[in-house]
Coordinates of N, CA and C in Angstrom, one line a residue:
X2 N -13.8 20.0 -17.9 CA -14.9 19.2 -17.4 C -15.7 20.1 -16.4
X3 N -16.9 20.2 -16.4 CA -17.7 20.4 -15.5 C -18.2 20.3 -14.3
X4 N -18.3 21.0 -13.3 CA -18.1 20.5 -11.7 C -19.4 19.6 -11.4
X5 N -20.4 19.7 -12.6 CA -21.4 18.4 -12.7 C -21.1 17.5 -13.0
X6 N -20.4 17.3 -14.0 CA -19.7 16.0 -14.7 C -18.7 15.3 -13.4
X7 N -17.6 15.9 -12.9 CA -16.8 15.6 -12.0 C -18.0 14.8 -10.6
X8 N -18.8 15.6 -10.6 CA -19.3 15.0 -9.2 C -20.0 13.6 -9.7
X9 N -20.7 13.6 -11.1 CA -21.2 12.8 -11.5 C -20.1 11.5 -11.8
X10 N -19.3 12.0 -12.1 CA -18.1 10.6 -12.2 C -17.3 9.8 -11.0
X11 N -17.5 11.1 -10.5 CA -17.0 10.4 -9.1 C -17.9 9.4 -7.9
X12 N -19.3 9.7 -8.3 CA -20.6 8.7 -7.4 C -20.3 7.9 -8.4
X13 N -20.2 7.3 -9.8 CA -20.2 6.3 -10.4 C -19.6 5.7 -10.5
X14 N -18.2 6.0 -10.0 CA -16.7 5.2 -9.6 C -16.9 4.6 -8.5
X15 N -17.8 4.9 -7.6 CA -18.7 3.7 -6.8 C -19.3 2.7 -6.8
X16 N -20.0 3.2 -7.9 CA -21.3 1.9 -8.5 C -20.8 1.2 -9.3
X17 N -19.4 1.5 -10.2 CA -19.4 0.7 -11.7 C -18.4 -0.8 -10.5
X18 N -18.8 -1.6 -12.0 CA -18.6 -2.8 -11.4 C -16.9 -2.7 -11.5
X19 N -16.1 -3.5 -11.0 CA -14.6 -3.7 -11.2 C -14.6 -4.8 -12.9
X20 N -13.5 -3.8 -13.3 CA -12.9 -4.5 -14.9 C -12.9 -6.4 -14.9
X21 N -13.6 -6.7 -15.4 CA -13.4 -8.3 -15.4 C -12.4 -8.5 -16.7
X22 N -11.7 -9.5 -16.7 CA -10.7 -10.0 -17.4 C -10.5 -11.3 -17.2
X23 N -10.4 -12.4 -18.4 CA -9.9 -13.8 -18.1 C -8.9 -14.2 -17.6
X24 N -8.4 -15.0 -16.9 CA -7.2 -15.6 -16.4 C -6.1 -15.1 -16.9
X25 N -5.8 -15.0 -18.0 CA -4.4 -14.7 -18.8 C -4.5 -13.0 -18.7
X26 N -5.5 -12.5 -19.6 CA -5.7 -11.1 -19.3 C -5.1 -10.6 -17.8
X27 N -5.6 -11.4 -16.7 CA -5.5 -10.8 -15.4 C -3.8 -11.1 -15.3
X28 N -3.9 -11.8 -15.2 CA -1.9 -12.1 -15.4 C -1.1 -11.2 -15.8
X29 N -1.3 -10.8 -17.6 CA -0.7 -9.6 -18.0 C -0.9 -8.3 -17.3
X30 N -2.2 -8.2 -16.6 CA -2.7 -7.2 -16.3 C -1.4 -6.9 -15.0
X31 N -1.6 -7.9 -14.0 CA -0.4 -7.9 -12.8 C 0.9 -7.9 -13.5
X32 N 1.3 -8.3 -14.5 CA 2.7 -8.2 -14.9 C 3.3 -6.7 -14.6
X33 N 2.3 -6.6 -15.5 CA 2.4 -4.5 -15.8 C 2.4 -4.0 -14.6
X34 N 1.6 -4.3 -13.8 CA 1.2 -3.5 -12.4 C 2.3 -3.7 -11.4
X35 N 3.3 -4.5 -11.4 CA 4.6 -4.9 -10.9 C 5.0 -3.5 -10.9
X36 N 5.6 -2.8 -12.4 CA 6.6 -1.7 -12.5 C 5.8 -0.9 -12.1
X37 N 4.8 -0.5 -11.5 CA 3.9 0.8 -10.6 C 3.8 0.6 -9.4
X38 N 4.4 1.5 -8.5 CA 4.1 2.2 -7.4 C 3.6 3.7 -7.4
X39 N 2.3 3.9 -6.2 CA 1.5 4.5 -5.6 C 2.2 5.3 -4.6
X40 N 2.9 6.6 -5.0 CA 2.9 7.1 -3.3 C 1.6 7.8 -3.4
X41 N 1.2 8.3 -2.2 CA -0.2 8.3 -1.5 C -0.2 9.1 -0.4
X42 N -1.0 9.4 0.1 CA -1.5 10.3 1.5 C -3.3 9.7 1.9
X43 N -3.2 8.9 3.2 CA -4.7 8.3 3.2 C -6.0 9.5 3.6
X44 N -5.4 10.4 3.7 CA -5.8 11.6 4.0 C -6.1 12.8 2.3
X45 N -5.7 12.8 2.0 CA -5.8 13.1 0.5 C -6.7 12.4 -0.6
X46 N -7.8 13.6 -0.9 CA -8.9 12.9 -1.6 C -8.3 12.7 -3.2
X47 N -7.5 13.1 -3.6 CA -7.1 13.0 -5.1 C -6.4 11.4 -4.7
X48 N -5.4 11.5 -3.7 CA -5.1 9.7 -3.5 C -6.0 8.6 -3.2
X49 N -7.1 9.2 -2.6 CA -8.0 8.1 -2.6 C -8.8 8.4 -4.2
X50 N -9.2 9.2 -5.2 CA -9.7 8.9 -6.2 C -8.4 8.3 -7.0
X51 N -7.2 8.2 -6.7 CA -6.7 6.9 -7.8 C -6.9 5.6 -7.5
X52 N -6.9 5.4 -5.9 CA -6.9 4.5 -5.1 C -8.3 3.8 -5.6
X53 N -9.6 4.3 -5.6 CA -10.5 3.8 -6.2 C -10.6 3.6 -7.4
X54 N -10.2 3.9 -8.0 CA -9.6 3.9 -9.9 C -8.9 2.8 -10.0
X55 N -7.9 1.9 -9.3 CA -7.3 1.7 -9.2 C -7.7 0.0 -9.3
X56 N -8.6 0.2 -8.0 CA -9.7 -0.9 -7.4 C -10.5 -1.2 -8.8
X57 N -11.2 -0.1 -9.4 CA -12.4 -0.5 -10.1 C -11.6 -1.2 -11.7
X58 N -10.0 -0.8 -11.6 CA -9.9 -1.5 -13.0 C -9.3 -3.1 -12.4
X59 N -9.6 -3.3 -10.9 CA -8.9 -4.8 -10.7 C -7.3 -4.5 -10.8
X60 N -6.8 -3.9 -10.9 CA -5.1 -4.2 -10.4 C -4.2 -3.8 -9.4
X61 N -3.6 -4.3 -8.8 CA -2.6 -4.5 -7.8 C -1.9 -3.8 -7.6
X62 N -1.7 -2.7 -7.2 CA -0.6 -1.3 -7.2 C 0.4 -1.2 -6.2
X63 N 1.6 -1.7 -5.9 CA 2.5 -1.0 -4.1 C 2.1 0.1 -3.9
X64 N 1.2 0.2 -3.1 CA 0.4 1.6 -2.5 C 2.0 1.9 -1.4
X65 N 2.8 3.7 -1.7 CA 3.7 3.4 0.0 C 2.5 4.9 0.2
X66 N 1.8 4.7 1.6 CA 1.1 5.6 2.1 C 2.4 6.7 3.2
X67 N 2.6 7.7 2.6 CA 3.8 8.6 3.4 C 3.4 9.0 4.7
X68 N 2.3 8.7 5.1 CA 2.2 8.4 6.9 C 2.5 7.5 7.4
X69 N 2.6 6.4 6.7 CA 2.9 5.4 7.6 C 4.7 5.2 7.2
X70 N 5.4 6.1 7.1 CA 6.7 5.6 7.0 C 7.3 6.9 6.2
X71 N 8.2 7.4 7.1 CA 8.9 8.6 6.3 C 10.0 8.6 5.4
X72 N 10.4 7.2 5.5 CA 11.2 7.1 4.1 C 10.5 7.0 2.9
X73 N 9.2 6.7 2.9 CA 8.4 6.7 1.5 C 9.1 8.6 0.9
X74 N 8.4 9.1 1.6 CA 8.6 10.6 1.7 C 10.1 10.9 0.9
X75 N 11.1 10.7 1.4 CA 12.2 10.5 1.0 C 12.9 10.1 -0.4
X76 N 12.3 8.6 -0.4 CA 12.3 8.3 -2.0 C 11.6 9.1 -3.1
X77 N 10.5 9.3 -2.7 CA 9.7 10.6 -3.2 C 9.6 11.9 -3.5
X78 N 11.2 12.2 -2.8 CA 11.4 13.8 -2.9 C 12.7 13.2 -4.2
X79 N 13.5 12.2 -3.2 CA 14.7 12.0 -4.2 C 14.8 11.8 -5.4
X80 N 13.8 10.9 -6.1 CA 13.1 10.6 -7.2 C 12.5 11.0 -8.1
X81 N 11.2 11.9 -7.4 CA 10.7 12.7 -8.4 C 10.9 14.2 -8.6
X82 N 11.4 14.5 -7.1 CA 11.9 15.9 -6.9 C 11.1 16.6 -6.0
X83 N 9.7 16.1 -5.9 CA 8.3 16.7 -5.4 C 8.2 15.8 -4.1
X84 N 7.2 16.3 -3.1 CA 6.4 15.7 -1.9 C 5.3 15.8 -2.1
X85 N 4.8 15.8 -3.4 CA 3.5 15.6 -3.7 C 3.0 14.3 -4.3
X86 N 1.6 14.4 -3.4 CA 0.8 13.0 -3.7 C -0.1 13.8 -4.2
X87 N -1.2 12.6 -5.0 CA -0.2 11.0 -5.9 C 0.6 11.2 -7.0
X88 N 1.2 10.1 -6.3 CA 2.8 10.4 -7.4 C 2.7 8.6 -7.8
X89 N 2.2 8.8 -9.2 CA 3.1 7.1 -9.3 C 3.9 7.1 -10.2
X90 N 5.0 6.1 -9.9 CA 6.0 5.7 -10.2 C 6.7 4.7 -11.0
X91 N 6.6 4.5 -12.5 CA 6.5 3.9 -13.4 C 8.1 3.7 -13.9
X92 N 8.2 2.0 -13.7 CA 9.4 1.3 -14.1 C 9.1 1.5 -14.9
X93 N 10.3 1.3 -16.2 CA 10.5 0.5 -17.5 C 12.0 0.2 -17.6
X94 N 12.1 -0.4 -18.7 CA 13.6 -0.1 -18.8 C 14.4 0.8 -19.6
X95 N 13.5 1.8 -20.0 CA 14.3 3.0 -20.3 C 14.9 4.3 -18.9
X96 N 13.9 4.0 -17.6 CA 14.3 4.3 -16.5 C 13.2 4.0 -15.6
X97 N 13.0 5.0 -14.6 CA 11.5 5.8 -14.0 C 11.0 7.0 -14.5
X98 N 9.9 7.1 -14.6 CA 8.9 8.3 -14.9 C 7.9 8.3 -13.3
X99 N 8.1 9.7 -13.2 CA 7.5 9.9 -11.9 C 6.0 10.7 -12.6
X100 N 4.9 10.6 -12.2 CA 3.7 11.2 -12.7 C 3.0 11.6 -11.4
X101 N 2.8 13.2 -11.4 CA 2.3 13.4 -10.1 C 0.3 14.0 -10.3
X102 N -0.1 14.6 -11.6 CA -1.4 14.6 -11.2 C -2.3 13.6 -11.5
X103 N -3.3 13.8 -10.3 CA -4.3 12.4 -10.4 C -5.0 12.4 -11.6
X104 N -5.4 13.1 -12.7 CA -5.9 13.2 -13.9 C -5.1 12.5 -14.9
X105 N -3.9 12.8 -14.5 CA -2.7 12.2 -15.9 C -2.3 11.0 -15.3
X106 N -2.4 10.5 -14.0 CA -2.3 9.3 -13.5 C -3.8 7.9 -13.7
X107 N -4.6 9.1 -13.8 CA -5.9 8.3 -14.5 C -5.8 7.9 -16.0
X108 N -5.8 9.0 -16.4 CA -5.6 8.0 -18.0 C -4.7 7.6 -18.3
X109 N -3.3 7.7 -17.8 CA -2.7 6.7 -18.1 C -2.9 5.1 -17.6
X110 N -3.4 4.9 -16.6 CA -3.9 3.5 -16.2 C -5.3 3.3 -17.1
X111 N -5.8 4.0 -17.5 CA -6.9 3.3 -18.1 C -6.1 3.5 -19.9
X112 N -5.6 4.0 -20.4 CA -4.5 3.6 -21.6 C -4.1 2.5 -21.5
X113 N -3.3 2.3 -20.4 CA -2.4 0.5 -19.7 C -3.5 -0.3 -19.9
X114 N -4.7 -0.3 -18.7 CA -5.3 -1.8 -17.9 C -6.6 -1.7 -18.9
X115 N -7.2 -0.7 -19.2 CA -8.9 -0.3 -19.5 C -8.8 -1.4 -21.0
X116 N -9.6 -2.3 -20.9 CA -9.9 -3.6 -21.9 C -10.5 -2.7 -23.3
X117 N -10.7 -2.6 -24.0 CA -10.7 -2.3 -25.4 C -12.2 -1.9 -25.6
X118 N -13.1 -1.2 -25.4 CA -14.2 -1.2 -25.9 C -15.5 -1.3 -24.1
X119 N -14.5 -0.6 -23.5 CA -15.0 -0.5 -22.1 C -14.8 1.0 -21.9
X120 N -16.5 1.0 -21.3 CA -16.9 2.5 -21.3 C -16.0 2.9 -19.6
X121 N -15.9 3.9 -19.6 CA -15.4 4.8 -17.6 C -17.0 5.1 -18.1
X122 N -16.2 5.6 -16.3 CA -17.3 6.6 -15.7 C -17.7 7.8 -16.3
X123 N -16.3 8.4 -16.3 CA -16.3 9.6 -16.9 C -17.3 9.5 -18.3
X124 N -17.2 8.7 -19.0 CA -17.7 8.6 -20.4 C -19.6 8.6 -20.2
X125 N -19.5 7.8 -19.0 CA -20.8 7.7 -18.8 C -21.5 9.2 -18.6
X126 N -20.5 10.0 -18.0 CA -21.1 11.1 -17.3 C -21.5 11.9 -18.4
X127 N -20.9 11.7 -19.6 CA -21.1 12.7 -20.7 C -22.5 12.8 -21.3

């Protein structure tokens, strides 16, 4: 991608509206979002573009911000191996999957949450 495209997707991740979804939609939507946690740095621009990604598809994420508590840190090294943010952290019941770059942590939430025939940003930018 292009450092035009990038900048261009990133002021649009601004403007675009948040994912609407009916009642039930939104329910399943939080079901899923249960098994995800966000570790994070509020200081870190890659964690704040999931953090806004996050916002604009409407779902609910355990954000643990590793400033405000050094056990986040902890679980974080234990777990995924890394002290790198963003890391999120995906239950299932086959185990955890720890996912640490913000690009592969993007599309995979818009794979999960992104409604069927709904354009991104990115798409826009093209």
């Amino acid at each position: 991608m292009s450092w035009f495209q990038n900048i261009l997707a990133s002021c649009t991740a601004f403007l675009a509206p948040k994912v609407e979804r009916t009642a039930a939609q939104q329910q399943k939507a939080d079901r899923m979002a249960n098994s995800l946690t966000l570790y994070a740095l509020s200081s870190c621009p890659c964690s704040a573009k999931v953090t806004r990604h996050l916002n604009q598809l409407n779902i609910n994420v355990t954000v643990k911000n590793l400033k405000r508590c050094h056990i986040y840190q902890k679980e974080l090294l234990a777990g995924g191996g890394r002290a790198q943010v963003p890391c999120l952290r995906i239950e299932s019941s086959q185990g955890c999957k720890w996912m640490y770059e913000s690009e592969d942590i993007l599309q995979y939430l818009d794979k999960k949450f992104l409604p069927k025939g709904h354009v991104t940003a990115l798409e826009q930018a093209h």
